[in-house]
Short mmCIF file of C-alpha atoms and ligand atoms in Angstrom, two decimals:
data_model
loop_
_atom_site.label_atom_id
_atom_site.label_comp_id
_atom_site.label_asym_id
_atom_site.label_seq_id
_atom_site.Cartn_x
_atom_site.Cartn_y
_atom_site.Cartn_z
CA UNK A 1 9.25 -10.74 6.94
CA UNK A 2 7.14 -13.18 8.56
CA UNK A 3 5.98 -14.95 5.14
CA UNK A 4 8.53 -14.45 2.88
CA UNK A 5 10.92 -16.65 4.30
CA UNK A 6 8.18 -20.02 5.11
CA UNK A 7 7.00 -19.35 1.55
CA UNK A 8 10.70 -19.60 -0.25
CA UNK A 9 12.43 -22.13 1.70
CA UNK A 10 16.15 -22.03 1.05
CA UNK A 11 16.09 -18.66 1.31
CA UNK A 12 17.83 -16.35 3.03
CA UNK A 13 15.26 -12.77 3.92
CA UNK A 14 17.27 -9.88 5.32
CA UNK A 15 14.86 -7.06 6.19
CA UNK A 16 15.99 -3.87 6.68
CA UNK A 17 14.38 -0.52 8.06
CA UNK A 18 14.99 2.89 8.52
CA UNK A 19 18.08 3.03 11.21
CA UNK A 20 19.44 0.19 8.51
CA UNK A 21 19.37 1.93 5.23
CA UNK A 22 18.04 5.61 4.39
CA UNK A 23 16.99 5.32 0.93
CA UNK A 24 17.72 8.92 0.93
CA UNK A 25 21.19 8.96 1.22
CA UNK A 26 21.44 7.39 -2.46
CA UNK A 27 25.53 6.47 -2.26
CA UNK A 28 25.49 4.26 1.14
CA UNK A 29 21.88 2.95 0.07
CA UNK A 30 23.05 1.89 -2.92
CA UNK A 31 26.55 0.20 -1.82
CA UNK A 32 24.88 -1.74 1.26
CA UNK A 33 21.86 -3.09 -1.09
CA UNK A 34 25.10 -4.26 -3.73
CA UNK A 35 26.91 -5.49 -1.07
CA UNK A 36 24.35 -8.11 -0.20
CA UNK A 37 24.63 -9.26 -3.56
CA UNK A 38 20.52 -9.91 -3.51
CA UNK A 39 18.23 -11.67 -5.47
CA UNK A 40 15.33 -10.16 -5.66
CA UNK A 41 14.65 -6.45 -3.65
CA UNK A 42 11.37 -5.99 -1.98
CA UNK A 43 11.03 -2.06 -1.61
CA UNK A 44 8.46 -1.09 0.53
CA UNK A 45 9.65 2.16 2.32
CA UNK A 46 7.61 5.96 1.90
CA UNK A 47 7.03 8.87 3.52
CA UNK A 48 2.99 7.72 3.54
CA UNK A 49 1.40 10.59 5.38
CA UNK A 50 -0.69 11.83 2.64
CA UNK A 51 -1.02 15.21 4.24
CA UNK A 52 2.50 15.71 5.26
CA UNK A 53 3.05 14.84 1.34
CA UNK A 54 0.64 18.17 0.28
CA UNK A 55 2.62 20.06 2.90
CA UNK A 56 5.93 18.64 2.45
CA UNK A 57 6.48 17.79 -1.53
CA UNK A 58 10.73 18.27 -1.24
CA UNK A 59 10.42 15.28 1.22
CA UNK A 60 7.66 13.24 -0.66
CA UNK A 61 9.59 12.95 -4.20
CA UNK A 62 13.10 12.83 -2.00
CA UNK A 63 11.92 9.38 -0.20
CA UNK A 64 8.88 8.38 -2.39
CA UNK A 65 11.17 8.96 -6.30
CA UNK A 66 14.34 9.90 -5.32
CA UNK A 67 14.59 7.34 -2.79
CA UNK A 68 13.12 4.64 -4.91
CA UNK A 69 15.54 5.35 -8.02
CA UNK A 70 18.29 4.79 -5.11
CA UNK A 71 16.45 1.19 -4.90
CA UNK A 72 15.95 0.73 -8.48
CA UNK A 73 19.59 1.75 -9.15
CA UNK A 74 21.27 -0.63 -6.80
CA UNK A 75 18.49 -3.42 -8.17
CA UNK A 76 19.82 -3.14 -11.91
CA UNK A 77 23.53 -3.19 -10.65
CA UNK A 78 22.82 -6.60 -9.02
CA UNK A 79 20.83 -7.90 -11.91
CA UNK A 80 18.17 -8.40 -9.19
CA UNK A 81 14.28 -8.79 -9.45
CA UNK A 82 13.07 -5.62 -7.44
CA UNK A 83 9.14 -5.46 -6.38
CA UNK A 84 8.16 -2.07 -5.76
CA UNK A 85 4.50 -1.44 -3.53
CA UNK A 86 2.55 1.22 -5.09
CA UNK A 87 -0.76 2.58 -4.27
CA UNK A 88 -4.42 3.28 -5.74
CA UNK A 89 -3.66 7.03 -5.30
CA UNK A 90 -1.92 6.78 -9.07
CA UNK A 91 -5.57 7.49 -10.17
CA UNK A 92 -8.58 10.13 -10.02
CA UNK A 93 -10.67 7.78 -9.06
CA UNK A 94 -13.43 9.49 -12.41
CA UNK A 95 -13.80 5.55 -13.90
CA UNK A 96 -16.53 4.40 -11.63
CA UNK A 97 -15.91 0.86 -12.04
CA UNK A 98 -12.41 -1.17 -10.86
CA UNK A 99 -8.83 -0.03 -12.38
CA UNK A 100 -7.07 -2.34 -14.88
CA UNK A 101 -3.37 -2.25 -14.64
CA UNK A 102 -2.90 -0.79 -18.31
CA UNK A 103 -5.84 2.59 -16.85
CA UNK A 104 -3.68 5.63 -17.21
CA UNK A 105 -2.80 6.93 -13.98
CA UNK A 106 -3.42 10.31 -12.97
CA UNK A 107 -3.01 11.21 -9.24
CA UNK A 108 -4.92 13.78 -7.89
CA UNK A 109 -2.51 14.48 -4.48
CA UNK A 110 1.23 14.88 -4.05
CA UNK A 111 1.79 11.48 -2.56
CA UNK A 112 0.56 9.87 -5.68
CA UNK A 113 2.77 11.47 -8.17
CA UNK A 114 5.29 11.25 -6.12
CA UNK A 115 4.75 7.02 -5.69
CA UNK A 116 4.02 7.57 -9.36
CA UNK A 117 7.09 8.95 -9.94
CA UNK A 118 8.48 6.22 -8.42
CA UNK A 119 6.87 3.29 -10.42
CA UNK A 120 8.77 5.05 -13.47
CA UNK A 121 11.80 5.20 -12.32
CA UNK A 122 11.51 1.16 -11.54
CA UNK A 123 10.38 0.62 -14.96
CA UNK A 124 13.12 2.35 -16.84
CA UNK A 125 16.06 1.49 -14.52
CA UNK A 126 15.19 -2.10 -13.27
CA UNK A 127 14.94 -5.07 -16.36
CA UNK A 128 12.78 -7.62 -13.87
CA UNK A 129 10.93 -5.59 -11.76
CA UNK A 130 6.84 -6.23 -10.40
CA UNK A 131 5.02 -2.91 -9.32
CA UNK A 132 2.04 -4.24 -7.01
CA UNK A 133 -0.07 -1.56 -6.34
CA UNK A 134 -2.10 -1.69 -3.29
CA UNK A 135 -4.96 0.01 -0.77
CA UNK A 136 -5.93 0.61 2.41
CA UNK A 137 -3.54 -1.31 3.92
CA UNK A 138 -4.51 -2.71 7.72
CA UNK A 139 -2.31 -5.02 9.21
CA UNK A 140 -0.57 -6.20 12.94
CA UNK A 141 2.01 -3.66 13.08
CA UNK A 142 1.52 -0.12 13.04
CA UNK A 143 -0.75 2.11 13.20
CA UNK A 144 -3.77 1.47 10.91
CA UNK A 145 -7.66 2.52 10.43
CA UNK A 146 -9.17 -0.36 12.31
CA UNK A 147 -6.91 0.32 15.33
CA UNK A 148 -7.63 4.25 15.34
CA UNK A 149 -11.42 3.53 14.73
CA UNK A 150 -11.78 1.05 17.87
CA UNK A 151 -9.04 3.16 20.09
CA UNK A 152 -11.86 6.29 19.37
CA UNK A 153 -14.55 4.34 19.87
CA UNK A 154 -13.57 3.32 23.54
CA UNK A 155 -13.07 7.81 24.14
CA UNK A 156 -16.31 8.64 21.93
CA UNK A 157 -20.25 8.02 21.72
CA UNK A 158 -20.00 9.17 17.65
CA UNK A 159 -17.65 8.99 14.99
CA UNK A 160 -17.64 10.94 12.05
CA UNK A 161 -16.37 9.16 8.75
CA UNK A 162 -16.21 9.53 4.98
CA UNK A 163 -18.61 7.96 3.13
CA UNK A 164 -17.58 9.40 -0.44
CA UNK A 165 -14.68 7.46 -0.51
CA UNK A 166 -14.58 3.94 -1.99
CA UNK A 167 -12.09 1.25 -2.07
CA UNK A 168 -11.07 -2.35 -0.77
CA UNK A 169 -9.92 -2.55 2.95
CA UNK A 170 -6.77 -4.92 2.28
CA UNK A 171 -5.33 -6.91 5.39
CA UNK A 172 -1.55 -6.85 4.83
CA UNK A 173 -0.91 -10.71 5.76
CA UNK A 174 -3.14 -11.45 2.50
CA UNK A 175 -0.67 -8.78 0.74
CA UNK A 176 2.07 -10.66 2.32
CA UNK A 177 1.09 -14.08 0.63
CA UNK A 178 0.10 -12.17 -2.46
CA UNK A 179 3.60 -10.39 -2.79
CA UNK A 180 5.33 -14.44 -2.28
CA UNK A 181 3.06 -15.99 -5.15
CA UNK A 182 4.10 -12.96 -7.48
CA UNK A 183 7.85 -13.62 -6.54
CA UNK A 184 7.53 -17.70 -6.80
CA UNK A 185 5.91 -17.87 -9.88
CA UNK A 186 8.61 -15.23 -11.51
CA UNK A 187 5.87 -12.60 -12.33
CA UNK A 188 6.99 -9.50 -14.02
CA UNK A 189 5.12 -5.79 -14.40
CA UNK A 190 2.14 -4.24 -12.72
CA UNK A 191 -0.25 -6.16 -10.68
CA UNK A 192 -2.97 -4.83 -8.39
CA UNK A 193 -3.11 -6.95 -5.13
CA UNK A 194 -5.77 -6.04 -2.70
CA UNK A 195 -8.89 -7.84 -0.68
CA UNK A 196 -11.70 -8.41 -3.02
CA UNK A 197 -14.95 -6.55 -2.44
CA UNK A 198 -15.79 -2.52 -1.67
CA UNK A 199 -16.74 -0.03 0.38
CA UNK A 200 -16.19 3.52 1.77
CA UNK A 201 -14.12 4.23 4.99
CA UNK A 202 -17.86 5.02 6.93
CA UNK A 203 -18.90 1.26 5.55
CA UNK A 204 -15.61 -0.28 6.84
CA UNK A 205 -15.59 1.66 10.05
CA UNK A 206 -19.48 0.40 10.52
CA UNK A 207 -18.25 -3.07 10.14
CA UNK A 208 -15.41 -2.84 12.25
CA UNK A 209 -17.59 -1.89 15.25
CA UNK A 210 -20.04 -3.87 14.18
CA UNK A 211 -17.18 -7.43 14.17
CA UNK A 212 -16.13 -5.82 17.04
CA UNK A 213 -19.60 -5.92 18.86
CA UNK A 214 -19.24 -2.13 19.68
CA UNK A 215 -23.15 -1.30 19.99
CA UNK A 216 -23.22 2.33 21.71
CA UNK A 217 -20.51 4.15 19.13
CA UNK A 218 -22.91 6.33 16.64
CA UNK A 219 -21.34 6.29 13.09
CA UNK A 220 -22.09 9.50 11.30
CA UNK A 221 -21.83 9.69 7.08
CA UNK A 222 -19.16 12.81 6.45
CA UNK A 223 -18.39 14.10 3.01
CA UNK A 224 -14.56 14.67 2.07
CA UNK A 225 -14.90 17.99 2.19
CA UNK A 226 -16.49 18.29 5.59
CA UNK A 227 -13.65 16.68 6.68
CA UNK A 228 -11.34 19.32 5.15
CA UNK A 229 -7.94 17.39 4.71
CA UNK A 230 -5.24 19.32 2.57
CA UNK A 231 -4.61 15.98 0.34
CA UNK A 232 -7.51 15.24 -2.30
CA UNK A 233 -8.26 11.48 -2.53
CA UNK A 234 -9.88 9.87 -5.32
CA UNK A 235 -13.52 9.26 -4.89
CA UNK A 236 -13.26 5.64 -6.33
CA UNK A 237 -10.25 4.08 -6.41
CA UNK A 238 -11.31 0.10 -6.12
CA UNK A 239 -8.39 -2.23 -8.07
CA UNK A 240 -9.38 -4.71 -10.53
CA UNK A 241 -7.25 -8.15 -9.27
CA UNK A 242 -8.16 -9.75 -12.61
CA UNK A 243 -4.53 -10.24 -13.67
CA UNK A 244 -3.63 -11.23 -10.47
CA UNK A 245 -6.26 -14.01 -10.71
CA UNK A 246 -5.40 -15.06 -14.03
CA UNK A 247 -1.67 -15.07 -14.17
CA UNK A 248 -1.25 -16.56 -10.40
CA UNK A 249 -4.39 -18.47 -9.65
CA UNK A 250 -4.77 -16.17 -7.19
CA UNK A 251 -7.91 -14.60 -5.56
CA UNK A 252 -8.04 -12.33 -2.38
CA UNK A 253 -10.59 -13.28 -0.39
CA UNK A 254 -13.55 -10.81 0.37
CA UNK A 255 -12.18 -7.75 2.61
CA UNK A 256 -15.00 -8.53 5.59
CA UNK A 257 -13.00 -12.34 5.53
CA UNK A 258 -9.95 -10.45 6.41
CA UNK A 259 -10.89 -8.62 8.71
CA UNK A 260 -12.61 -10.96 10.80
CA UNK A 261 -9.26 -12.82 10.89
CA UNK A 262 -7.83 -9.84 11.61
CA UNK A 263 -9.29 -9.09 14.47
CA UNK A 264 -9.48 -12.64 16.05
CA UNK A 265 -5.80 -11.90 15.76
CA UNK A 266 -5.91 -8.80 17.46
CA UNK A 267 -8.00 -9.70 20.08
N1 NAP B 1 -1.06 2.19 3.90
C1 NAP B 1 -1.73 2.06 2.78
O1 NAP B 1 -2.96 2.06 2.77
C2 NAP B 1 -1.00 1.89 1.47
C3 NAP B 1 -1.75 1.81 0.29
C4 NAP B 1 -1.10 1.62 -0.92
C5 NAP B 1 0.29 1.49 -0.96
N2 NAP B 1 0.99 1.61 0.20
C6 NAP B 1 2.45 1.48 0.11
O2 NAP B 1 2.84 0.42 0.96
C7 NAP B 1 4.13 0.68 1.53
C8 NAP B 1 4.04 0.56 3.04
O3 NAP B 1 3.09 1.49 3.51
P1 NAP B 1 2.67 1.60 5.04
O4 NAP B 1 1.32 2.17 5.08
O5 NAP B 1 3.01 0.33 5.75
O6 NAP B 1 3.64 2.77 5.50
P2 NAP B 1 4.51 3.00 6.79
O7 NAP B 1 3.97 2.28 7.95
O8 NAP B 1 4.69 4.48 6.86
O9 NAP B 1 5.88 2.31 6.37
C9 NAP B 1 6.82 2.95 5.56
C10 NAP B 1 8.18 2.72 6.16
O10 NAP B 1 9.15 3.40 5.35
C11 NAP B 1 10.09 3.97 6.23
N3 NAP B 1 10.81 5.07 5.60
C12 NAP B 1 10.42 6.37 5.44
N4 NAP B 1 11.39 7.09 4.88
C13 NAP B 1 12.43 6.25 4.67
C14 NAP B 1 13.74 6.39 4.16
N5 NAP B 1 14.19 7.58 3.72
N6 NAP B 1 14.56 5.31 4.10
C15 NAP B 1 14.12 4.12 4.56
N7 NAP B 1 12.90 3.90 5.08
C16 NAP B 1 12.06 4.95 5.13
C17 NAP B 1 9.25 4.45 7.40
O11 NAP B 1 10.05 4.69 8.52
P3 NAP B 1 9.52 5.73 9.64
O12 NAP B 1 8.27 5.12 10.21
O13 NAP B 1 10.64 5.80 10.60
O14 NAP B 1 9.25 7.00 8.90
C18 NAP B 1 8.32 3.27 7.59
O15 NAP B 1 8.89 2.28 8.40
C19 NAP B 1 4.51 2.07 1.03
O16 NAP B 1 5.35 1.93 -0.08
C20 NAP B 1 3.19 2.71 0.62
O17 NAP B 1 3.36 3.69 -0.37
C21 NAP B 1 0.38 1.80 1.41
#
């Protein structure tokens, strides 16, 4: 909301949450999304706790498919461009090396075939529609990894992360301005979007101490499993923003960049 309207001037950005439309509720979602008459449809709304997804699959294909076909539906009846934010969970993560748009997804946790399930219903119903799928989203609002990593390091001496876990920390501003090029330029299909660069969570949680000058926190390597969460996650699941470079001009900037700005933000 805060780029999309400086980055298409002219043009009017209604943004809508929860308490406005419950993408649920497919009937009123539908009729309020047609009665805007919009142009394009930016649909950014899940149930994202990837536990609660393994614990709760009615709700995660109700809000994550369901929800989205509600979206997708209301899209195509307004001839509208809809932009739909999916997720690196749609793989395994067994590559090794960075995902191409055209890799055959194959999620490994609820939340993923549920999203997954999502991105077809936006490619069947929709006729313009731009799936951007995403990772490890950080960003002002909410809560995110970098704020739960410094909030523990003020209570703790050690943390324990992940360190069999790799992807590409993404700052959601530089998603924001991503998201805008895609829609200027009249892209259509799937496009990865995230901050260039890798790591695992114990990396990123090293350098967000580190950025942070916290000295005295101990980081200590976990494996997945020692962690014991009821979702699996994909061991590697690092986007290839080739496309995205090639098609928009385009190229994130490193994911240590971002979060440096980040946190001068922040702080
Ligand atoms: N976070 C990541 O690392 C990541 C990575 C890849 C892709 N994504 C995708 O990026 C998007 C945003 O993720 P996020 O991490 O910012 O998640 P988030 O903070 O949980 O935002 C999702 C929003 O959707 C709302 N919502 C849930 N159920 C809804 C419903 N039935 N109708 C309308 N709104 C509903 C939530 O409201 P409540 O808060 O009230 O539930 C919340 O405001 C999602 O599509 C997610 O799949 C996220």
């Amino acid at each position: 909301m805060e780029v999309l309207p400086s980055s298409i001037p002219g043009d009017e950005v209604a943004g809508w949450d929860i308490e406005e439309i419950d993408i649920q509720k497919r009937e009123e979602a539908v009729t309020k999304i047609e009665k805007l008459r919009p142009d394009v449809v930016v649909h950014i709304a899940a149930y994202t706790d990837v536990d609660g997804c393994e614990l709760n699959k009615e709700k995660a294909f109700a809000v994550n498919a369901e929800g989205t076909k509600s979206v997708a539906l209301a899209a195509s009846r307004c001839h509208a461009k809809m932009v739909y934010l999916s997720t690196d969970y749609v793989f395994d993560g067994d590559k090794r090396e960075p995902y191409l748009e055209n890799d055959s997804p194959y999620p490994l946790n609820v939340y993923g075939q549920s999203k997954l399930e999502g991105e077809q219903y936006v490619q069947t119903l929709v006729e313009d529609f731009l799936i951007i799928r995403t990772q490890w989203l950080y960003g002002l609002y909410g809560k995110n990894f970098v704020s739960s990593v410094l909030r523990q390091a003020r209570e703790k001496s050690a943390l324990s992360i992940v360190d069999d876990q790799t992807g590409s920390p993404t700052y959601t501003a530089d998603l924001a301005k991503a998201i805008s090029v895609l829609i200027q330029l009249g892209a259509r299909g799937v496009f990865h979007a995230a901050n260039s660069g890798l790591c695992t969570w114990c990396t990123f949680g090293q350098t967000i101490l580190k950025l942070s000058g916290v000295n005295r926190v101990k980081v200590i390597p976990i494996s997945s499993k020692e962690l014991g969460r009821p979702a699996k996650r994909p061991s590697y699941s690092v986007l290839s923003c080739e496309k995205l470079k090639e098609e928009t001009g385009l190229m994130m900037r490193p994911w240590s960049e971002a979060l440096k700005d980040y946190l001068r933000r922040v702080n």
